[in-house]
Tab-separated table of C-alpha atoms in Angstrom:
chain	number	residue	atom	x	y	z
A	1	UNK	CA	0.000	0.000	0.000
A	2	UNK	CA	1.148	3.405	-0.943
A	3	UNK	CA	1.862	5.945	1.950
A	4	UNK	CA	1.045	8.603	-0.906
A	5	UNK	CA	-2.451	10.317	-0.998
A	6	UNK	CA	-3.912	8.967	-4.557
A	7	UNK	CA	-4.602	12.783	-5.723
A	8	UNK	CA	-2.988	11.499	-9.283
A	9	UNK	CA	-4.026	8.675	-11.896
A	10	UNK	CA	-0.499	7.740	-12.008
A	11	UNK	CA	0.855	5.715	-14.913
A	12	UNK	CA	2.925	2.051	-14.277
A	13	UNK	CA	6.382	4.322	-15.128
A	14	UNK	CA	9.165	5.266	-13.093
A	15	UNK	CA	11.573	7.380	-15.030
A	16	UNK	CA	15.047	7.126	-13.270
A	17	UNK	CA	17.219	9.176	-16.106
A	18	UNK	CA	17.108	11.754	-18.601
A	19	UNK	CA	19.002	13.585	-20.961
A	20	UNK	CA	17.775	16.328	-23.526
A	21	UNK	CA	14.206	14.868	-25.140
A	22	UNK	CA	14.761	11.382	-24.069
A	23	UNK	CA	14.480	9.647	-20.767
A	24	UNK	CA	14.804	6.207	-19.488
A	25	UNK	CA	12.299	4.110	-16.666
A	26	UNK	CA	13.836	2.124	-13.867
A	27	UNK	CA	13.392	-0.800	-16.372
A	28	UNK	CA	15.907	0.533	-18.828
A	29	UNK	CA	13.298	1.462	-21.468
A	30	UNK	CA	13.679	4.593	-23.431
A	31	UNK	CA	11.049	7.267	-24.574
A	32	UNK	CA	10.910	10.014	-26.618
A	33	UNK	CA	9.595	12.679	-24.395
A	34	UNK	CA	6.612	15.170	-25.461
A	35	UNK	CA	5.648	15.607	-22.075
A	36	UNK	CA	8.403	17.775	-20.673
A	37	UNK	CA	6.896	17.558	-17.173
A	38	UNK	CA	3.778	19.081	-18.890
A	39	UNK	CA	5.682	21.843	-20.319
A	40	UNK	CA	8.442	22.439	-17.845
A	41	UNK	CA	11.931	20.996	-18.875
A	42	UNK	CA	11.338	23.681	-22.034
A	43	UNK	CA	15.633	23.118	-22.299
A	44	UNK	CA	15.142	19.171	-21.944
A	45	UNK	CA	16.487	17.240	-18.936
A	46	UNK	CA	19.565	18.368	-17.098
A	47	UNK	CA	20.443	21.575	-19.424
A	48	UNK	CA	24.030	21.855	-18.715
A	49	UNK	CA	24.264	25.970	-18.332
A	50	UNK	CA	21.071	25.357	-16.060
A	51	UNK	CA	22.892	22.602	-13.500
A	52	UNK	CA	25.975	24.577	-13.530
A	53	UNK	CA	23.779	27.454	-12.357
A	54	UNK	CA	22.554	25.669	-9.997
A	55	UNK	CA	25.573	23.571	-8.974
A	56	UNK	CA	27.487	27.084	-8.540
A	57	UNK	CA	24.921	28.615	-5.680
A	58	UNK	CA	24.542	25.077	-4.205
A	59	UNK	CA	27.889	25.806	-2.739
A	60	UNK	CA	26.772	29.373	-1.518
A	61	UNK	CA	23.697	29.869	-0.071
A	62	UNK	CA	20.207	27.805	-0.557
A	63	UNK	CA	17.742	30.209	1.440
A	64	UNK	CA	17.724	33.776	3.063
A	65	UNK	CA	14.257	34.435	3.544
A	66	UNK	CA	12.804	37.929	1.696
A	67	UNK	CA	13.788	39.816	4.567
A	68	UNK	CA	16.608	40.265	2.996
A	69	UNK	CA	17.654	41.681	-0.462
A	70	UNK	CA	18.250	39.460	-3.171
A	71	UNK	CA	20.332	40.386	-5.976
A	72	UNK	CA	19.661	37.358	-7.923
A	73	UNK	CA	15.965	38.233	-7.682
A	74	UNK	CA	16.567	41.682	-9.072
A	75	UNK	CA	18.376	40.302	-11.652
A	76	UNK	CA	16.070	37.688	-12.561
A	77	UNK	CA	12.946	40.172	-12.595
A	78	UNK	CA	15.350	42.689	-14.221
A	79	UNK	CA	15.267	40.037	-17.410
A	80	UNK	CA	11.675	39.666	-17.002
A	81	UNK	CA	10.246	42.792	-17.067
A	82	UNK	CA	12.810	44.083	-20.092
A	83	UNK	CA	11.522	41.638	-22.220
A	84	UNK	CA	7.653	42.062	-21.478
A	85	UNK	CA	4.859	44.455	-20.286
A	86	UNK	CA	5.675	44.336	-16.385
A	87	UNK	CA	7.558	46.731	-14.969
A	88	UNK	CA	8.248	44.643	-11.634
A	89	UNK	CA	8.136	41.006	-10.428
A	90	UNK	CA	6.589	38.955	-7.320
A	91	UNK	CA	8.209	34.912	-7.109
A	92	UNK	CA	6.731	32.216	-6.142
A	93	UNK	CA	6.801	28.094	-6.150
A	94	UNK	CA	4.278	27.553	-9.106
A	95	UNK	CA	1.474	28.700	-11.466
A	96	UNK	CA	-1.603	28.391	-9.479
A	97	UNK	CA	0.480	30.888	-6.691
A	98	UNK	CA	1.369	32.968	-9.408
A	99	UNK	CA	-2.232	33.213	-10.460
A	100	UNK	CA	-3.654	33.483	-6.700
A	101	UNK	CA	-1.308	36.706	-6.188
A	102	UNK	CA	-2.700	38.388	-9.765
A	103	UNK	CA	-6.256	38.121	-8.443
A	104	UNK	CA	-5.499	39.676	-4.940
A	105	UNK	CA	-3.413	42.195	-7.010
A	106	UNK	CA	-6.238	42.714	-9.527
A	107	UNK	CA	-9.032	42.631	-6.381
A	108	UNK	CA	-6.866	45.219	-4.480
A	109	UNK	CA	-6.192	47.513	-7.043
A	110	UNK	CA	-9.343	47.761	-8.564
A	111	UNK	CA	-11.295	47.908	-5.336
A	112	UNK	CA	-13.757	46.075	-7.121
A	113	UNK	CA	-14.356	41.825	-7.142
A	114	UNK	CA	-15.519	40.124	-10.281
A	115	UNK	CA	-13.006	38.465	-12.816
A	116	UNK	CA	-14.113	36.639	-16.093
A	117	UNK	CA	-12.497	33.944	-16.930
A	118	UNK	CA	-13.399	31.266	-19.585
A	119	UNK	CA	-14.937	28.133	-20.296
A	120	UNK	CA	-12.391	25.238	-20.382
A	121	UNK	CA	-9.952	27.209	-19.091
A	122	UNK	CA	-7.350	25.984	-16.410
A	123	UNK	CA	-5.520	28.380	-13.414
A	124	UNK	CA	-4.664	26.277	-10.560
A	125	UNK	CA	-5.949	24.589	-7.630
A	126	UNK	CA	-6.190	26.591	-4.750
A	127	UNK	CA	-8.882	27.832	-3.529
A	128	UNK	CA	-9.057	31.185	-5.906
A	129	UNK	CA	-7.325	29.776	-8.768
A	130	UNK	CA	-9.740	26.416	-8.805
A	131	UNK	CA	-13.202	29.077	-8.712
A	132	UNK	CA	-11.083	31.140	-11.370
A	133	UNK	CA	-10.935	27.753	-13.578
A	134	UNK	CA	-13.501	27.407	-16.136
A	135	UNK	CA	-13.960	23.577	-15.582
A	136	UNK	CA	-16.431	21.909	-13.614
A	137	UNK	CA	-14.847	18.839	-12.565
A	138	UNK	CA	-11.896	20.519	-11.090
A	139	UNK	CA	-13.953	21.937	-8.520
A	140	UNK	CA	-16.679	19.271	-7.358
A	141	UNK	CA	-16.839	18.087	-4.121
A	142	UNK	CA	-15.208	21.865	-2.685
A	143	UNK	CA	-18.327	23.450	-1.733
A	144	UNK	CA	-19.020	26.861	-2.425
A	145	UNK	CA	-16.982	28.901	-4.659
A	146	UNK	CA	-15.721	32.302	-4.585
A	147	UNK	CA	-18.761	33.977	-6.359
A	148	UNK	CA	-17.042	36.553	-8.150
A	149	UNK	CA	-15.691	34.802	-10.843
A	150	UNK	CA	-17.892	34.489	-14.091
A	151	UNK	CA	-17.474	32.665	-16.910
A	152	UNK	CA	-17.342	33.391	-20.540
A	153	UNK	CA	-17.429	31.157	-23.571
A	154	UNK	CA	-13.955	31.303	-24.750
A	155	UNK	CA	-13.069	33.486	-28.239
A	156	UNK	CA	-16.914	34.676	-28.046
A	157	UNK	CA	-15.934	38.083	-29.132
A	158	UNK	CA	-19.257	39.355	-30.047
A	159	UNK	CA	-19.811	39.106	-25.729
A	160	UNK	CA	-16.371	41.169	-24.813
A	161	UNK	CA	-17.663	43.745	-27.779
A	162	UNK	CA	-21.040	44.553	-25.733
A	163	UNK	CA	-19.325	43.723	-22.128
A	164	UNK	CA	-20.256	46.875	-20.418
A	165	UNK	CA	-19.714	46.124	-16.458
A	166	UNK	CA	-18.484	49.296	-12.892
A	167	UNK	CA	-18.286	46.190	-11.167
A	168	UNK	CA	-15.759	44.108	-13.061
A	169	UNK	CA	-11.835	43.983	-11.832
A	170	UNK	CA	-10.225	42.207	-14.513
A	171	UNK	CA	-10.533	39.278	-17.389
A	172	UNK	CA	-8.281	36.637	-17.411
A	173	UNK	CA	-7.410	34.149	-20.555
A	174	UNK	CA	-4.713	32.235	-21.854
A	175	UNK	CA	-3.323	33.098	-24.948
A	176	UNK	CA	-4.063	28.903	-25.674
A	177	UNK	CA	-5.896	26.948	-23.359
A	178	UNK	CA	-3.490	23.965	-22.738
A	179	UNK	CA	-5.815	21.700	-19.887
A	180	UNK	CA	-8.912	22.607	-22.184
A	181	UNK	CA	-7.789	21.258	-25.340
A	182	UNK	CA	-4.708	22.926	-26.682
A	183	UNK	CA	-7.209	25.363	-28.030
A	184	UNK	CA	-5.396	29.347	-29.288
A	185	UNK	CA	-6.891	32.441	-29.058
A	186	UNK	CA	-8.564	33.927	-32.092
A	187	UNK	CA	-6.951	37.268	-32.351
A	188	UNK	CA	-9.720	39.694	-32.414
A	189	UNK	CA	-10.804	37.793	-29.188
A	190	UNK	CA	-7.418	38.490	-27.064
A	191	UNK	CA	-7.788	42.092	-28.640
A	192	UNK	CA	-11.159	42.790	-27.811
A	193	UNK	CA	-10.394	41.740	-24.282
A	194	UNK	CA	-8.138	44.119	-24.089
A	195	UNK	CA	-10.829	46.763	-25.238
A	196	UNK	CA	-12.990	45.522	-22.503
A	197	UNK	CA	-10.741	45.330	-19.980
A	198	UNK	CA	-9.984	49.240	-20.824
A	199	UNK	CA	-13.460	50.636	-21.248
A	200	UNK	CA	-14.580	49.152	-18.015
A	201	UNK	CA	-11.456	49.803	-15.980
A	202	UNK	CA	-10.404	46.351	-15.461
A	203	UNK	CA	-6.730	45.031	-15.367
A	204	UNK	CA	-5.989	42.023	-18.337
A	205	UNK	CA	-4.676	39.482	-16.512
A	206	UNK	CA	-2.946	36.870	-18.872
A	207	UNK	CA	-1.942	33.348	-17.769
A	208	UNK	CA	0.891	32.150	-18.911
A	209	UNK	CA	1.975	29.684	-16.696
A	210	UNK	CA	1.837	27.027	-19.717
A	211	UNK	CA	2.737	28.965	-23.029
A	212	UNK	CA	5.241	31.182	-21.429
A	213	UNK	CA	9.322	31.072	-21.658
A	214	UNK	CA	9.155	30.405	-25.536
A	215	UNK	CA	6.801	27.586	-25.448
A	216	UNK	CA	5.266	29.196	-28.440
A	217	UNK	CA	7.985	30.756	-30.153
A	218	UNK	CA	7.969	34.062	-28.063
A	219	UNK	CA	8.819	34.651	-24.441
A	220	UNK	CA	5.056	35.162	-23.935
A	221	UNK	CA	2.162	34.257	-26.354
A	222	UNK	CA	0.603	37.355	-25.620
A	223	UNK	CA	3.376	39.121	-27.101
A	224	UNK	CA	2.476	37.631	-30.856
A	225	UNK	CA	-1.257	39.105	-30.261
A	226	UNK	CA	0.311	42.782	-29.921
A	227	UNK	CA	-1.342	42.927	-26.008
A	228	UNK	CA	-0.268	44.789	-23.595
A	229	UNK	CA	-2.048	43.077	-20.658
A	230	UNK	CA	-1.295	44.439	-16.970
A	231	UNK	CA	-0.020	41.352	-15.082
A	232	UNK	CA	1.395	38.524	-16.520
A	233	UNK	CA	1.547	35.064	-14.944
A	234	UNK	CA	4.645	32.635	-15.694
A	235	UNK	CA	5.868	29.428	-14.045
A	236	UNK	CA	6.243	25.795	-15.492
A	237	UNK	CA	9.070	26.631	-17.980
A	238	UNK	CA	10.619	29.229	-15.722
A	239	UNK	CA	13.188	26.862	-14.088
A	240	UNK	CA	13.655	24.412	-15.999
A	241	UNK	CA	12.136	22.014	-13.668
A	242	UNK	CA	13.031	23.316	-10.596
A	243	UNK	CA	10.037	25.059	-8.952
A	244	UNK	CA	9.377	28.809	-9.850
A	245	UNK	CA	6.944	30.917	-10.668
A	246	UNK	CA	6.343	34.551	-10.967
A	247	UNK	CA	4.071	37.456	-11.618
A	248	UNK	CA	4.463	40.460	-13.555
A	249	UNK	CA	2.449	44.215	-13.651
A	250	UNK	CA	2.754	47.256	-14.203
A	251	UNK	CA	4.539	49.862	-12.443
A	252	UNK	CA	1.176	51.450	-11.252
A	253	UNK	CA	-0.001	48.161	-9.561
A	254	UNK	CA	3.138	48.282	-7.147
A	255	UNK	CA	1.585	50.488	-4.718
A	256	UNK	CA	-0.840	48.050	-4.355
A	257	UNK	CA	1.156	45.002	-3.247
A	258	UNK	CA	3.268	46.781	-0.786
A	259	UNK	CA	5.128	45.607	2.669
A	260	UNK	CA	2.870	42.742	4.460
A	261	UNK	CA	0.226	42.930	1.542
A	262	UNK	CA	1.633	39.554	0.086
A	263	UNK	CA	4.201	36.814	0.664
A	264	UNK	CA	6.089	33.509	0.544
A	265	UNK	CA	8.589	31.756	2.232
A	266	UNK	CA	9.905	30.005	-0.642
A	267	UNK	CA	9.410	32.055	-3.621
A	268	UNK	CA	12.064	33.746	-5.026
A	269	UNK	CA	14.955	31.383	-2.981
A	270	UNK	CA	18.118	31.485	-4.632
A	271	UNK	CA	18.398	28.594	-5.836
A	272	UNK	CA	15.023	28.926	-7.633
A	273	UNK	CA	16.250	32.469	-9.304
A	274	UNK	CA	20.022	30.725	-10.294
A	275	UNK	CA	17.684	28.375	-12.072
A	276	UNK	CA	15.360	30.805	-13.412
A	277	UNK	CA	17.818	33.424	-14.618
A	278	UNK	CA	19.973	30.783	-16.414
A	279	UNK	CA	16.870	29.688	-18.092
A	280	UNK	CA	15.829	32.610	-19.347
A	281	UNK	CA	19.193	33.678	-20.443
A	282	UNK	CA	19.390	30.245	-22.632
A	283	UNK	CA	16.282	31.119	-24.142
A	284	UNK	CA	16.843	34.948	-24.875
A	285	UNK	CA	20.054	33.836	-26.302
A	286	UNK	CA	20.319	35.104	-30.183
A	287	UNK	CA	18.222	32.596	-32.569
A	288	UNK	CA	16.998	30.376	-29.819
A	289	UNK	CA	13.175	31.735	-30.078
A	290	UNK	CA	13.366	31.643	-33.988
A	291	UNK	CA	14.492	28.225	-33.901
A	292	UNK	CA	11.579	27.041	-31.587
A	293	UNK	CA	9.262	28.985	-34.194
A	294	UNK	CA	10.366	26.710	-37.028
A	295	UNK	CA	10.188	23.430	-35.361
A	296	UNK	CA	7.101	24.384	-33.972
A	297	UNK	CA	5.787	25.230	-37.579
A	298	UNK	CA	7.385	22.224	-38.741
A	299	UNK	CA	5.594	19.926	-35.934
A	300	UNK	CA	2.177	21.564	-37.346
A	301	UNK	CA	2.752	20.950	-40.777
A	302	UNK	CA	4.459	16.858	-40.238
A	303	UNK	CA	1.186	16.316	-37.816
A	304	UNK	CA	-1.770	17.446	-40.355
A	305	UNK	CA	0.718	15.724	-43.611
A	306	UNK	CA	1.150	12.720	-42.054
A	307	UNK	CA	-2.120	12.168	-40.241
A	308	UNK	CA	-4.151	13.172	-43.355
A	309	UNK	CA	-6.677	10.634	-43.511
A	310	UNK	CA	-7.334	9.293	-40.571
A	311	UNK	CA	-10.472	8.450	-39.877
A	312	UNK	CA	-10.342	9.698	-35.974
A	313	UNK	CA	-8.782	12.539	-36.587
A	314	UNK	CA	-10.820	15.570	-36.323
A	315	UNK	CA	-8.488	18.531	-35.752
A	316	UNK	CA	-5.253	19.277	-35.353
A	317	UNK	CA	-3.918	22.799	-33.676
A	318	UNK	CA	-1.578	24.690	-31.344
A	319	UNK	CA	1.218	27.111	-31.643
A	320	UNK	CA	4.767	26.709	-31.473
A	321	UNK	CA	5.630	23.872	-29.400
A	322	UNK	CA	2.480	22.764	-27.815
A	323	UNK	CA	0.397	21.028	-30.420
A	324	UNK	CA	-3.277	18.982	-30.001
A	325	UNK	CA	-4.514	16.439	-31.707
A	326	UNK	CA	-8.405	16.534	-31.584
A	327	UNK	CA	-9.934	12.911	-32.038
A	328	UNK	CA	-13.321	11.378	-32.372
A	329	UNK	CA	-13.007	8.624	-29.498
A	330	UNK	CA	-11.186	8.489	-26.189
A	331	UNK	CA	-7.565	9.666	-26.258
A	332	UNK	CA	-6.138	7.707	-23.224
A	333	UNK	CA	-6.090	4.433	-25.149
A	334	UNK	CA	-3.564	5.857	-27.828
A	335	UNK	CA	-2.058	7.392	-25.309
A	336	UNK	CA	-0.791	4.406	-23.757
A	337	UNK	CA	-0.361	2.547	-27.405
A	338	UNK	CA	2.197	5.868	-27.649
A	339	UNK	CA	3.719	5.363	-24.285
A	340	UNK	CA	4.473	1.196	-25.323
A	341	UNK	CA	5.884	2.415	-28.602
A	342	UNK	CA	8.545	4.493	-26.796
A	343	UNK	CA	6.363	7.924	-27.477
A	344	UNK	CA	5.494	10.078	-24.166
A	345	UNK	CA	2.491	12.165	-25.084
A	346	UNK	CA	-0.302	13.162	-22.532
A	347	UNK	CA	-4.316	14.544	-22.565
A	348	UNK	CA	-5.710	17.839	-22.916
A	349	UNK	CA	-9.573	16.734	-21.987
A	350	UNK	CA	-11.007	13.597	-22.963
A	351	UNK	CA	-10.318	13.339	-26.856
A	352	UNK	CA	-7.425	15.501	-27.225
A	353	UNK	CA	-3.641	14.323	-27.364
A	354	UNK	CA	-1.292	17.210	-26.446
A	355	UNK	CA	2.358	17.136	-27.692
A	356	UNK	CA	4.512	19.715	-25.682
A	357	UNK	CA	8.320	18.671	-26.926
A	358	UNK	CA	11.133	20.285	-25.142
A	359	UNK	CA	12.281	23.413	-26.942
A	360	UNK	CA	15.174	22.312	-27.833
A	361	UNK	CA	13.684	18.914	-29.464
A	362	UNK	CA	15.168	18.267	-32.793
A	363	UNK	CA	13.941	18.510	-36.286
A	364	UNK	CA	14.553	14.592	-36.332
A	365	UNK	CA	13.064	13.797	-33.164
A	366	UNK	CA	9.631	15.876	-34.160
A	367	UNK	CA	9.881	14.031	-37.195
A	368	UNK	CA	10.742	10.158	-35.436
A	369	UNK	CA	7.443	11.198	-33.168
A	370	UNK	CA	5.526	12.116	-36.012
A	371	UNK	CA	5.680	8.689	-37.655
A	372	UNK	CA	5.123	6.647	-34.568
A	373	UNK	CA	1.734	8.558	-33.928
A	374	UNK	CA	0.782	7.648	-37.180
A	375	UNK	CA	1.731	4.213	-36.761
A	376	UNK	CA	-0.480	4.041	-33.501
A	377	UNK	CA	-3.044	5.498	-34.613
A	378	UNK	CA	-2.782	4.283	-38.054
A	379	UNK	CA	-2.650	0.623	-36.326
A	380	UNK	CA	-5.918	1.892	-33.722
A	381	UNK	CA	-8.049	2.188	-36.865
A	382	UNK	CA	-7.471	-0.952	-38.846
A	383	UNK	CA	-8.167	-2.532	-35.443
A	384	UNK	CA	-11.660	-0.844	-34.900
């Protein structure tokens, strides 16, 4: 019997070893990996400039506490903020704390309570972030909500366009819904949030915990859609694995989060920021986002060539690195025909496989995971 609480559907794997896309389970058997920790080794597993970061401040200090300054924090938000809307940075340990600390920021700036958020959409699981998520099952069994979240269908423009609301404190979207489907934005959607967001006085609040740190070929998604939101949420990808997350706003918004208003004991340690700061620095480095762009265009284009055909294949979609493949039945069983082949691939929903490669996948790889989803899936129809 497990001592663990069984709060995950774990799968019969125990992966001992990796190395850049591929890992290995405590049997010896190697996969392809398209899981990235659901979008969080972004360099692969064990990025050399990332564990010499790491190794370096392992032999200087682990943990101060934020009573203290924290040059490796300023440096870290420093990057950050030059390289997107926010003009400062809170850390944290994770997404769903990076989104709980925008919606007090957005609640205590504003003065005022209600946030929409969308349909299918997926912020975290405490208490705020599980009412902020637009999916039922994530919060049965809790009780009663927070009330002031409300929920809009997700790229219904026409709604933002007549969304006239004194009450409302911000709207907050992902640039792609990655738990709802793998599912982008339309543009005129993120823009008119925007709009709405301004001609109600509302803060945009976009999550980013999942396409951020060049998942999709920019640092943020957001960034591609021309927005210039007022606090941006980023974790997953931020550390390359070890846990990190952070928010970003606007300069204006500091006076809003000042001493006592907010905290962590964790967030922002220094081992986190060595990690986060030689992330980012690896992916700001010259041609590194272009090159995601192109594989990313080139996993797109392999996936709808080579899956042409297929019966059970309804859609495919994504942007940059994070792909979905929308089917007609079940995904899980394919998903584990994948995971025997050597393929690691997980859900987005019930009939949607989601492919998040590491950034720095290869050309060959995307290509050598290509062909063994047709195979599978190829093989899953004849069968039928």
């Amino acid at each position: 019997m497990s001592s663990l609480f069984p709060t995950y559907g774990r799968w019969d794997v125990a992966i001992t070893e990796g190395r850049g896309s591929r890992v290995k389970d405590k049997n010896g058997k190697e996969y392809l990996d398209f899981i990235s920790g659901i979008a969080v080794t972004n360099l692969g597993h064990r990025h050399e400039k990332v564990k010499e970061a790491i190794s370096e401040q392992l032999e200087k200090v682990w943990h101060t506490s934020n009573l203290f300054q924290n040059d490796l924090q300023e440096e870290t938000a420093e990057i950050l903020c030059s390289h997107s809307a926010g003009d400062a940075a809170f850390f944290c340990n994770s997404g769903a704390e990076a989104n709980e600390a925008a919606i007090k920021l957005a609640r205590k700036h504003t003065k005022k309570e209600k946030i929409i958020t969308f349909k299918q959409s997926f912020h975290g699981r405490t208490f705020a972030t599980m009412a902020a998520t637009g999916q039922e099952k994530v919060r049965e069994g809790y009780g009663s909500m927070l009330s002031s979240f409300q929920y809009f269908e997700y790229n219904d423009t026409e709604r933002l366009k007549s969304l006239k609301d004194d009450s409302l404190a911000a709207i907050m979207l992902e640039v792609v819904q990655g738990e709802g489907g793998v599912r982008p934005a339309d543009l005129e959607f993120l823009q008119e949030a925007e709009k709405a967001c301004k001609r109600n006085g509302a803060l945009l609040i976009v999550d980013e915990v999942q396409t951020g740190i060049g998942r999709t070929g920019s640092l943020f998604a957001y960034q591609e859609a021309g927005l210039d939101p007022d606090i941006i949420t980023a974790a997953k990808g931020l550390g390359s694995g070890f846990p990190v997350g952070a928010m970003l706003g606007k300069k204006e918004l500091a006076k809003s989060f000042g001493p006592g208003s907010h905290g962590t004991t964790f967030g922002g340690n220094m081992l986190a920021m060595a990690a986060a700061k030689a992330t980012l620095e690896t992916v700001l480095a010259e041609g590194f986002l272009e090159e995601v762009k192109e594989k990313g265009s080139y996993l797109l284009t392999e996936l709808k060539k080579e899956l042409d055909g297929l019966d059970q294949v309804e859609e495919i979609r994504g942007k940059g690195l994070m792909a979905g493949i929308a089917c007609s039945e079940k995904a899980m069983p394919m998903i584990e025909k994948l995971r025997e082949a050597g393929l690691l691939v997980l859900p987005a929903g019930e009939k949607v496989i989601r492919l998040l490669p590491p950034l720095t996948v290869s050309k060959e790889e995307i290509g050598e995971a290509v062909q063994m989803i047709k195979n599978v899936l190829a093989k899953s129809e004849v069968e039928v």
